[in-house]
Amino acid sequence: MGTQPASPAIGFVKYLLPAFLLSIAIFAPCAWPQQDTNTSQTQASPFRLINSVSGSKEVTKNAQETIVDPRTVFHVPEDNQIVVVFQLEGPTGAHHLEGRWRNPEGKIVSVGDVDMQTYTPKFFCYFSLSLPDSVTSGLWAVELQIDGYPSGAHTFQIISAPKPAPPPTVTPPTAADVYQQAVAASVFIDNQDSNGELVRQGSGFFIGKNLLLTAFQIIDGANSLQIGFPDGTHATVNQVLAWNRRQDWAILKVDAPKVQPLERAKAGSWKVGDVCYLLGAPNESSRTIQNVGITGIQETADTGERLSTSWTGEPLAIGSPLLDDYGRVVGVLGGNLLPGVESLRRSGVTEFILAGVAPENSGTPLVVPISAIPEQSNSSQPVTLSALAAQGLFIKPLSRDSQVMSGVLCRNYQELGHVAYSPVGQTFQFSRANDSLAVVITWTPDRKTKATMQFQVYDLDNHPVGETRLEKISLEPRVTASSAVKIALSSLRPGMYRIDLLLGDAPQWREFFRVNE
């Protein structure tokens, strides 16, 4: 509370109340009962309220109190005080002013008073109330009495928002908990051909009710998929709900209503340097959990973003989840930059140079971020594996009894005495302007074979973009033979391609190459 007795026409009262909080002002007569103070209250008051204004801050201009932000509603804790300015008319002279603050229950919670001298009939005074961090919400009022006479009131509203509770502390689960949850949601997948023989094996995990996520390479070329559950039961699946060959992921529809799916990690919740969990698979009867680091990002225009990790494990783990320390899915292991490279019968041969990207078959699979995989529902229309094959989305697996010992990509070749060919300028990168692609094949047949031979070229979406003419070939058992062919590249756009050698209609050998301008 303060006074300004030196002013000829202005007085003010300021009362600070640290114990109370909240605000809101409404211009209206006070509805609460007046408290008797003395017998003069029964007489007519000589003072008349001209105006009252409330806000959170006042300034003095030209000997007049002015509210900077006039309003009648106050919010706590945003507002920390309420100021009410009264303009009055009454007799001049010495007066005693008293301001009473009433809460929404009508109780007086604080009183401020001051003595002042007025020199003109019209004068100003103001009272202020400081608001603590908690206060009763509702309709408040400040009642003014001068010389014991009720001389006006100002009402306002305070809205007090409770201080939000601190977020609950969430303790990350233990590695054992993450392992149990991940194993319960994971399966082994057998890729089988039309004869029921195993083509390749991998893993998968449930990312939604009856929705099984795996790497596309695990289902590529399959006639059927055999799913092995943790409890030892099996199911045969031939329906795919969603897929992306280049990004290397597929979502299968698998009836497993009792399996608790794994939760997705939020996009951008991981970063290079984070340590995560990865579910390994030494064999079909065991799972392991490993700490692996996210060591970098690989990205191409063809396949999008991939995560590099410190994991070095087993092919059976392809399709397993990469998990954060809360057991949420960061991505799916697989992530080939070259769709179909896993179908190579040999490993560690080709050295791909992809604008600084490490060779794809150099040993460490990449991870497709979960943010790249759209959420699906069981209402999506499934597609059968045979329909995908008919659409040309599958790469035929290499023949189990391939008659090829080796194949070499080169720029040219030399004939050696009409019995063999020698590659010249072995490479995996070619110029469409200056080079033609040459292939030298060495055969080591284990049976007598008479068939046709043909080379076929595909882009990364498995679309045929070129082929050689059919040639007849005759192979004798245990007699080494060689074949060579040249393929023009001028019609191919710059990019990565795959070349397959077919004996009859069975792929015997394949390789990848790059075409530059």
PDB file of C-alpha atoms in Angstrom, residues 191-393:
ATOM      1  CA  ASN A 191      11.422 -69.155 -48.035  1.00  0.00           C
ATOM      2  CA  GLN A 192      10.331 -72.249 -49.994  1.00  0.00           C
ATOM      3  CA  ASP A 193      10.190 -72.919 -53.731  1.00  0.00           C
ATOM      4  CA  SER A 194       7.455 -74.733 -55.650  1.00  0.00           C
ATOM      5  CA  ASN A 195       8.924 -78.095 -54.604  1.00  0.00           C
ATOM      6  CA  GLY A 196       8.842 -77.141 -50.939  1.00  0.00           C
ATOM      7  CA  GLU A 197      12.628 -76.890 -50.818  1.00  0.00           C
ATOM      8  CA  LEU A 198      14.318 -74.209 -48.773  1.00  0.00           C
ATOM      9  CA  VAL A 199      15.580 -71.202 -50.770  1.00  0.00           C
ATOM     10  CA  ARG A 200      16.691 -68.975 -47.883  1.00  0.00           C
ATOM     11  CA  GLN A 201      15.888 -68.310 -44.238  1.00  0.00           C
ATOM     12  CA  GLY A 202      15.458 -65.189 -42.161  1.00  0.00           C
ATOM     13  CA  SER A 203      13.529 -63.531 -39.366  1.00  0.00           C
ATOM     14  CA  GLY A 204      10.557 -61.265 -38.863  1.00  0.00           C
ATOM     15  CA  PHE A 205       8.649 -59.622 -36.030  1.00  0.00           C
ATOM     16  CA  PHE A 206       5.121 -58.400 -35.346  1.00  0.00           C
ATOM     17  CA  ILE A 207       4.660 -54.650 -35.684  1.00  0.00           C
ATOM     18  CA  GLY A 208       0.855 -54.698 -35.351  1.00  0.00           C
ATOM     19  CA  LYS A 209      -1.961 -57.151 -34.736  1.00  0.00           C
ATOM     20  CA  ASN A 210      -1.414 -59.997 -37.216  1.00  0.00           C
ATOM     21  CA  LEU A 211       1.111 -57.808 -39.086  1.00  0.00           C
ATOM     22  CA  LEU A 212       4.557 -59.345 -39.535  1.00  0.00           C
ATOM     23  CA  LEU A 213       7.436 -57.136 -40.719  1.00  0.00           C
ATOM     24  CA  THR A 214      10.516 -58.580 -42.422  1.00  0.00           C
ATOM     25  CA  ALA A 215      13.060 -57.713 -45.103  1.00  0.00           C
ATOM     26  CA  PHE A 216      11.814 -58.043 -48.685  1.00  0.00           C
ATOM     27  CA  GLN A 217      14.867 -60.139 -49.512  1.00  0.00           C
ATOM     28  CA  ILE A 218      13.559 -62.863 -47.170  1.00  0.00           C
ATOM     29  CA  ILE A 219      10.356 -63.332 -49.198  1.00  0.00           C
ATOM     30  CA  ASP A 220      11.892 -62.629 -52.632  1.00  0.00           C
ATOM     31  CA  GLY A 221      11.122 -65.434 -55.095  1.00  0.00           C
ATOM     32  CA  ALA A 222       9.160 -67.507 -52.582  1.00  0.00           C
ATOM     33  CA  ASN A 223       6.391 -69.877 -53.580  1.00  0.00           C
ATOM     34  CA  SER A 224       5.362 -70.144 -49.928  1.00  0.00           C
ATOM     35  CA  LEU A 225       6.601 -68.953 -46.536  1.00  0.00           C
ATOM     36  CA  GLN A 226       6.827 -71.178 -43.476  1.00  0.00           C
ATOM     37  CA  ILE A 227       6.550 -69.193 -40.211  1.00  0.00           C
ATOM     38  CA  GLY A 228       8.100 -70.634 -37.050  1.00  0.00           C
ATOM     39  CA  PHE A 229       6.726 -69.190 -33.798  1.00  0.00           C
ATOM     40  CA  PRO A 230       8.623 -69.069 -30.491  1.00  0.00           C
ATOM     41  CA  ASP A 231       6.354 -71.760 -28.990  1.00  0.00           C
ATOM     42  CA  GLY A 232       7.382 -74.234 -31.681  1.00  0.00           C
ATOM     43  CA  THR A 233       4.205 -73.993 -33.783  1.00  0.00           C
ATOM     44  CA  HIS A 234       4.264 -73.252 -37.521  1.00  0.00           C
ATOM     45  CA  ALA A 235       2.047 -71.598 -40.110  1.00  0.00           C
ATOM     46  CA  THR A 236       2.185 -71.395 -43.881  1.00  0.00           C
ATOM     47  CA  VAL A 237       1.714 -67.892 -45.319  1.00  0.00           C
ATOM     48  CA  ASN A 238       1.340 -66.703 -48.894  1.00  0.00           C
ATOM     49  CA  GLN A 239      -0.169 -63.218 -48.488  1.00  0.00           C
ATOM     50  CA  VAL A 240       1.631 -59.881 -48.465  1.00  0.00           C
ATOM     51  CA  LEU A 241      -0.088 -56.676 -47.317  1.00  0.00           C
ATOM     52  CA  ALA A 242       2.600 -54.148 -48.279  1.00  0.00           C
ATOM     53  CA  TRP A 243       6.131 -54.173 -49.642  1.00  0.00           C
ATOM     54  CA  ASN A 244       8.926 -52.149 -51.170  1.00  0.00           C
ATOM     55  CA  ARG A 245      11.648 -53.961 -53.064  1.00  0.00           C
ATOM     56  CA  ARG A 246      14.077 -51.045 -53.211  1.00  0.00           C
ATOM     57  CA  GLN A 247      13.655 -50.132 -49.551  1.00  0.00           C
ATOM     58  CA  ASP A 248      13.839 -53.840 -48.654  1.00  0.00           C
ATOM     59  CA  TRP A 249      10.809 -54.390 -46.419  1.00  0.00           C
ATOM     60  CA  ALA A 250       7.591 -56.389 -46.541  1.00  0.00           C
ATOM     61  CA  ILE A 251       4.584 -56.757 -44.249  1.00  0.00           C
ATOM     62  CA  LEU A 252       2.889 -60.156 -44.174  1.00  0.00           C
ATOM     63  CA  LYS A 253      -0.570 -61.021 -42.934  1.00  0.00           C
ATOM     64  CA  VAL A 254      -0.087 -63.708 -40.299  1.00  0.00           C
ATOM     65  CA  ASP A 255      -2.835 -64.883 -37.956  1.00  0.00           C
ATOM     66  CA  ALA A 256      -1.348 -64.549 -34.456  1.00  0.00           C
ATOM     67  CA  PRO A 257      -3.888 -62.735 -32.231  1.00  0.00           C
ATOM     68  CA  LYS A 258      -2.104 -63.623 -28.972  1.00  0.00           C
ATOM     69  CA  VAL A 259       1.248 -62.110 -29.973  1.00  0.00           C
ATOM     70  CA  GLN A 260       1.989 -58.703 -28.447  1.00  0.00           C
ATOM     71  CA  PRO A 261       3.420 -56.499 -31.250  1.00  0.00           C
ATOM     72  CA  LEU A 262       6.508 -54.387 -30.722  1.00  0.00           C
ATOM     73  CA  GLU A 263       6.083 -50.618 -30.451  1.00  0.00           C
ATOM     74  CA  ARG A 264       7.503 -48.263 -33.060  1.00  0.00           C
ATOM     75  CA  ALA A 265      10.094 -45.719 -31.999  1.00  0.00           C
ATOM     76  CA  LYS A 266       9.197 -42.146 -32.917  1.00  0.00           C
ATOM     77  CA  ALA A 267      10.753 -40.787 -36.098  1.00  0.00           C
ATOM     78  CA  GLY A 268      13.951 -38.918 -35.321  1.00  0.00           C
ATOM     79  CA  SER A 269      14.235 -40.405 -31.821  1.00  0.00           C
ATOM     80  CA  TRP A 270      17.571 -42.031 -32.693  1.00  0.00           C
ATOM     81  CA  LYS A 271      20.887 -40.553 -33.757  1.00  0.00           C
ATOM     82  CA  VAL A 272      24.308 -41.686 -34.863  1.00  0.00           C
ATOM     83  CA  GLY A 273      26.228 -42.806 -31.795  1.00  0.00           C
ATOM     84  CA  ASP A 274      23.224 -44.318 -29.991  1.00  0.00           C
ATOM     85  CA  VAL A 275      23.606 -47.799 -28.566  1.00  0.00           C
ATOM     86  CA  CYS A 276      20.690 -50.090 -29.381  1.00  0.00           C
ATOM     87  CA  TYR A 277      19.672 -53.724 -29.011  1.00  0.00           C
ATOM     88  CA  LEU A 278      19.586 -56.168 -31.924  1.00  0.00           C
ATOM     89  CA  LEU A 279      18.045 -59.636 -31.821  1.00  0.00           C
ATOM     90  CA  GLY A 280      20.509 -62.144 -33.232  1.00  0.00           C
ATOM     91  CA  ALA A 281      19.858 -65.686 -34.455  1.00  0.00           C
ATOM     92  CA  PRO A 282      22.748 -68.171 -34.277  1.00  0.00           C
ATOM     93  CA  ASN A 283      20.350 -70.950 -35.330  1.00  0.00           C
ATOM     94  CA  GLU A 284      16.659 -71.744 -35.612  1.00  0.00           C
ATOM     95  CA  SER A 285      16.425 -72.798 -31.977  1.00  0.00           C
ATOM     96  CA  SER A 286      17.961 -69.772 -30.269  1.00  0.00           C
ATOM     97  CA  ARG A 287      17.965 -65.997 -30.154  1.00  0.00           C
ATOM     98  CA  THR A 288      20.562 -63.643 -28.735  1.00  0.00           C
ATOM     99  CA  ILE A 289      20.445 -59.981 -27.747  1.00  0.00           C
ATOM    100  CA  GLN A 290      23.385 -57.770 -28.609  1.00  0.00           C
ATOM    101  CA  ASN A 291      24.366 -54.178 -27.934  1.00  0.00           C
ATOM    102  CA  VAL A 292      25.133 -52.489 -31.239  1.00  0.00           C
ATOM    103  CA  GLY A 293      25.924 -48.902 -32.067  1.00  0.00           C
ATOM    104  CA  ILE A 294      24.413 -46.806 -34.836  1.00  0.00           C
ATOM    105  CA  THR A 295      27.627 -45.890 -36.614  1.00  0.00           C
ATOM    106  CA  GLY A 296      26.402 -43.859 -39.568  1.00  0.00           C
ATOM    107  CA  ILE A 297      23.885 -43.279 -42.337  1.00  0.00           C
ATOM    108  CA  GLN A 298      23.964 -44.665 -45.872  1.00  0.00           C
ATOM    109  CA  GLU A 299      21.660 -43.114 -48.431  1.00  0.00           C
ATOM    110  CA  THR A 300      21.125 -43.338 -52.169  1.00  0.00           C
ATOM    111  CA  ALA A 301      18.505 -41.859 -54.455  1.00  0.00           C
ATOM    112  CA  ASP A 302      17.422 -45.394 -55.377  1.00  0.00           C
ATOM    113  CA  THR A 303      16.848 -46.832 -51.918  1.00  0.00           C
ATOM    114  CA  GLY A 304      16.580 -43.974 -49.429  1.00  0.00           C
ATOM    115  CA  GLU A 305      18.111 -43.871 -45.974  1.00  0.00           C
ATOM    116  CA  ARG A 306      19.862 -46.785 -44.283  1.00  0.00           C
ATOM    117  CA  LEU A 307      21.487 -47.051 -40.867  1.00  0.00           C
ATOM    118  CA  SER A 308      24.936 -48.538 -40.491  1.00  0.00           C
ATOM    119  CA  THR A 309      25.543 -50.416 -37.246  1.00  0.00           C
ATOM    120  CA  SER A 310      28.378 -52.222 -35.529  1.00  0.00           C
ATOM    121  CA  TRP A 311      26.522 -55.533 -35.803  1.00  0.00           C
ATOM    122  CA  THR A 312      28.235 -58.516 -37.377  1.00  0.00           C
ATOM    123  CA  GLY A 313      26.071 -61.568 -37.118  1.00  0.00           C
ATOM    124  CA  GLU A 314      24.240 -64.365 -38.806  1.00  0.00           C
ATOM    125  CA  PRO A 315      22.230 -64.339 -42.070  1.00  0.00           C
ATOM    126  CA  LEU A 316      19.350 -65.933 -40.149  1.00  0.00           C
ATOM    127  CA  ALA A 317      18.930 -62.624 -38.254  1.00  0.00           C
ATOM    128  CA  ILE A 318      18.073 -60.688 -41.429  1.00  0.00           C
ATOM    129  CA  GLY A 319      14.578 -59.304 -40.821  1.00  0.00           C
ATOM    130  CA  SER A 320      15.126 -58.884 -37.059  1.00  0.00           C
ATOM    131  CA  PRO A 321      14.344 -55.637 -35.196  1.00  0.00           C
ATOM    132  CA  LEU A 322      16.809 -52.972 -34.107  1.00  0.00           C
ATOM    133  CA  LEU A 323      15.475 -51.711 -30.758  1.00  0.00           C
ATOM    134  CA  ASP A 324      16.089 -48.657 -28.603  1.00  0.00           C
ATOM    135  CA  ASP A 325      16.712 -48.946 -24.855  1.00  0.00           C
ATOM    136  CA  TYR A 326      12.941 -49.041 -24.227  1.00  0.00           C
ATOM    137  CA  GLY A 327      12.455 -51.948 -26.620  1.00  0.00           C
ATOM    138  CA  ARG A 328      10.857 -49.809 -29.355  1.00  0.00           C
ATOM    139  CA  VAL A 329      11.596 -50.591 -32.989  1.00  0.00           C
ATOM    140  CA  VAL A 330      14.164 -48.301 -34.600  1.00  0.00           C
ATOM    141  CA  GLY A 331      14.341 -50.325 -37.814  1.00  0.00           C
ATOM    142  CA  VAL A 332      14.496 -53.711 -39.498  1.00  0.00           C
ATOM    143  CA  LEU A 333      17.781 -55.450 -40.312  1.00  0.00           C
ATOM    144  CA  GLY A 334      18.391 -56.050 -44.026  1.00  0.00           C
ATOM    145  CA  GLY A 335      18.390 -52.865 -45.987  1.00  0.00           C
ATOM    146  CA  ASN A 336      20.286 -53.905 -49.115  1.00  0.00           C
ATOM    147  CA  LEU A 337      21.258 -50.975 -51.292  1.00  0.00           C
ATOM    148  CA  LEU A 338      21.037 -53.301 -54.307  1.00  0.00           C
ATOM    149  CA  PRO A 339      17.718 -55.187 -54.440  1.00  0.00           C
ATOM    150  CA  GLY A 340      18.451 -58.829 -55.175  1.00  0.00           C
ATOM    151  CA  VAL A 341      22.132 -58.837 -54.226  1.00  0.00           C
ATOM    152  CA  GLU A 342      21.424 -61.409 -51.514  1.00  0.00           C
ATOM    153  CA  SER A 343      20.389 -63.857 -54.242  1.00  0.00           C
ATOM    154  CA  LEU A 344      23.986 -64.077 -55.462  1.00  0.00           C
ATOM    155  CA  ARG A 345      25.165 -67.651 -55.022  1.00  0.00           C
ATOM    156  CA  ARG A 346      28.634 -66.404 -54.113  1.00  0.00           C
ATOM    157  CA  SER A 347      29.597 -63.752 -51.589  1.00  0.00           C
ATOM    158  CA  GLY A 348      32.560 -61.472 -51.230  1.00  0.00           C
ATOM    159  CA  VAL A 349      33.256 -61.232 -54.956  1.00  0.00           C
ATOM    160  CA  THR A 350      31.696 -58.099 -56.349  1.00  0.00           C
ATOM    161  CA  GLU A 351      33.091 -54.736 -55.221  1.00  0.00           C
ATOM    162  CA  PHE A 352      30.353 -52.225 -55.781  1.00  0.00           C
ATOM    163  CA  ILE A 353      31.283 -48.570 -55.823  1.00  0.00           C
ATOM    164  CA  LEU A 354      28.181 -46.534 -55.064  1.00  0.00           C
ATOM    165  CA  ALA A 355      29.215 -42.916 -54.634  1.00  0.00           C
ATOM    166  CA  GLY A 356      31.169 -43.612 -51.491  1.00  0.00           C
ATOM    167  CA  VAL A 357      28.854 -46.326 -50.159  1.00  0.00           C
ATOM    168  CA  ALA A 358      30.554 -49.437 -48.865  1.00  0.00           C
ATOM    169  CA  PRO A 359      30.286 -52.618 -50.972  1.00  0.00           C
ATOM    170  CA  GLU A 360      26.853 -54.089 -50.405  1.00  0.00           C
ATOM    171  CA  ASN A 361      28.058 -57.630 -49.782  1.00  0.00           C
ATOM    172  CA  SER A 362      31.009 -56.543 -47.672  1.00  0.00           C
ATOM    173  CA  GLY A 363      29.625 -58.292 -44.603  1.00  0.00           C
ATOM    174  CA  THR A 364      27.461 -55.964 -42.520  1.00  0.00           C
ATOM    175  CA  PRO A 365      23.752 -55.622 -43.370  1.00  0.00           C
ATOM    176  CA  LEU A 366      22.154 -52.214 -43.052  1.00  0.00           C
ATOM    177  CA  VAL A 367      18.963 -51.237 -41.217  1.00  0.00           C
ATOM    178  CA  VAL A 368      15.823 -49.751 -42.783  1.00  0.00           C
ATOM    179  CA  PRO A 369      14.505 -47.042 -40.381  1.00  0.00           C
ATOM    180  CA  ILE A 370      11.023 -47.798 -39.094  1.00  0.00           C
ATOM    181  CA  SER A 371       9.999 -44.283 -40.141  1.00  0.00           C
ATOM    182  CA  ALA A 372      10.395 -45.370 -43.794  1.00  0.00           C
ATOM    183  CA  ILE A 373       7.784 -48.104 -43.344  1.00  0.00           C
ATOM    184  CA  PRO A 374       4.174 -46.867 -43.431  1.00  0.00           C
ATOM    185  CA  GLU A 375       1.761 -48.134 -40.813  1.00  0.00           C
ATOM    186  CA  GLN A 376      -0.642 -50.766 -42.100  1.00  0.00           C
ATOM    187  CA  SER A 377      -3.921 -52.278 -40.964  1.00  0.00           C
ATOM    188  CA  ASN A 378      -5.531 -55.646 -41.507  1.00  0.00           C
ATOM    189  CA  SER A 379      -8.112 -53.932 -43.710  1.00  0.00           C
ATOM    190  CA  SER A 380      -5.495 -53.570 -46.451  1.00  0.00           C
ATOM    191  CA  GLN A 381      -6.047 -55.832 -49.443  1.00  0.00           C
ATOM    192  CA  PRO A 382      -3.471 -58.643 -49.384  1.00  0.00           C
ATOM    193  CA  VAL A 383      -1.644 -59.886 -52.492  1.00  0.00           C
ATOM    194  CA  THR A 384      -0.505 -63.471 -52.933  1.00  0.00           C
ATOM    195  CA  LEU A 385       3.112 -64.450 -53.503  1.00  0.00           C
ATOM    196  CA  SER A 386       2.174 -65.953 -56.871  1.00  0.00           C
ATOM    197  CA  ALA A 387       0.613 -62.627 -57.910  1.00  0.00           C
ATOM    198  CA  LEU A 388       3.831 -60.797 -57.017  1.00  0.00           C
ATOM    199  CA  ALA A 389       5.802 -63.294 -59.064  1.00  0.00           C
ATOM    200  CA  ALA A 390       3.427 -62.866 -62.016  1.00  0.00           C
ATOM    201  CA  GLN A 391       3.936 -59.095 -61.829  1.00  0.00           C
ATOM    202  CA  GLY A 392       7.694 -59.571 -62.143  1.00  0.00           C
ATOM    203  CA  LEU A 393       8.401 -58.337 -58.618  1.00  0.00           C
TER     204      LEU A 393
END
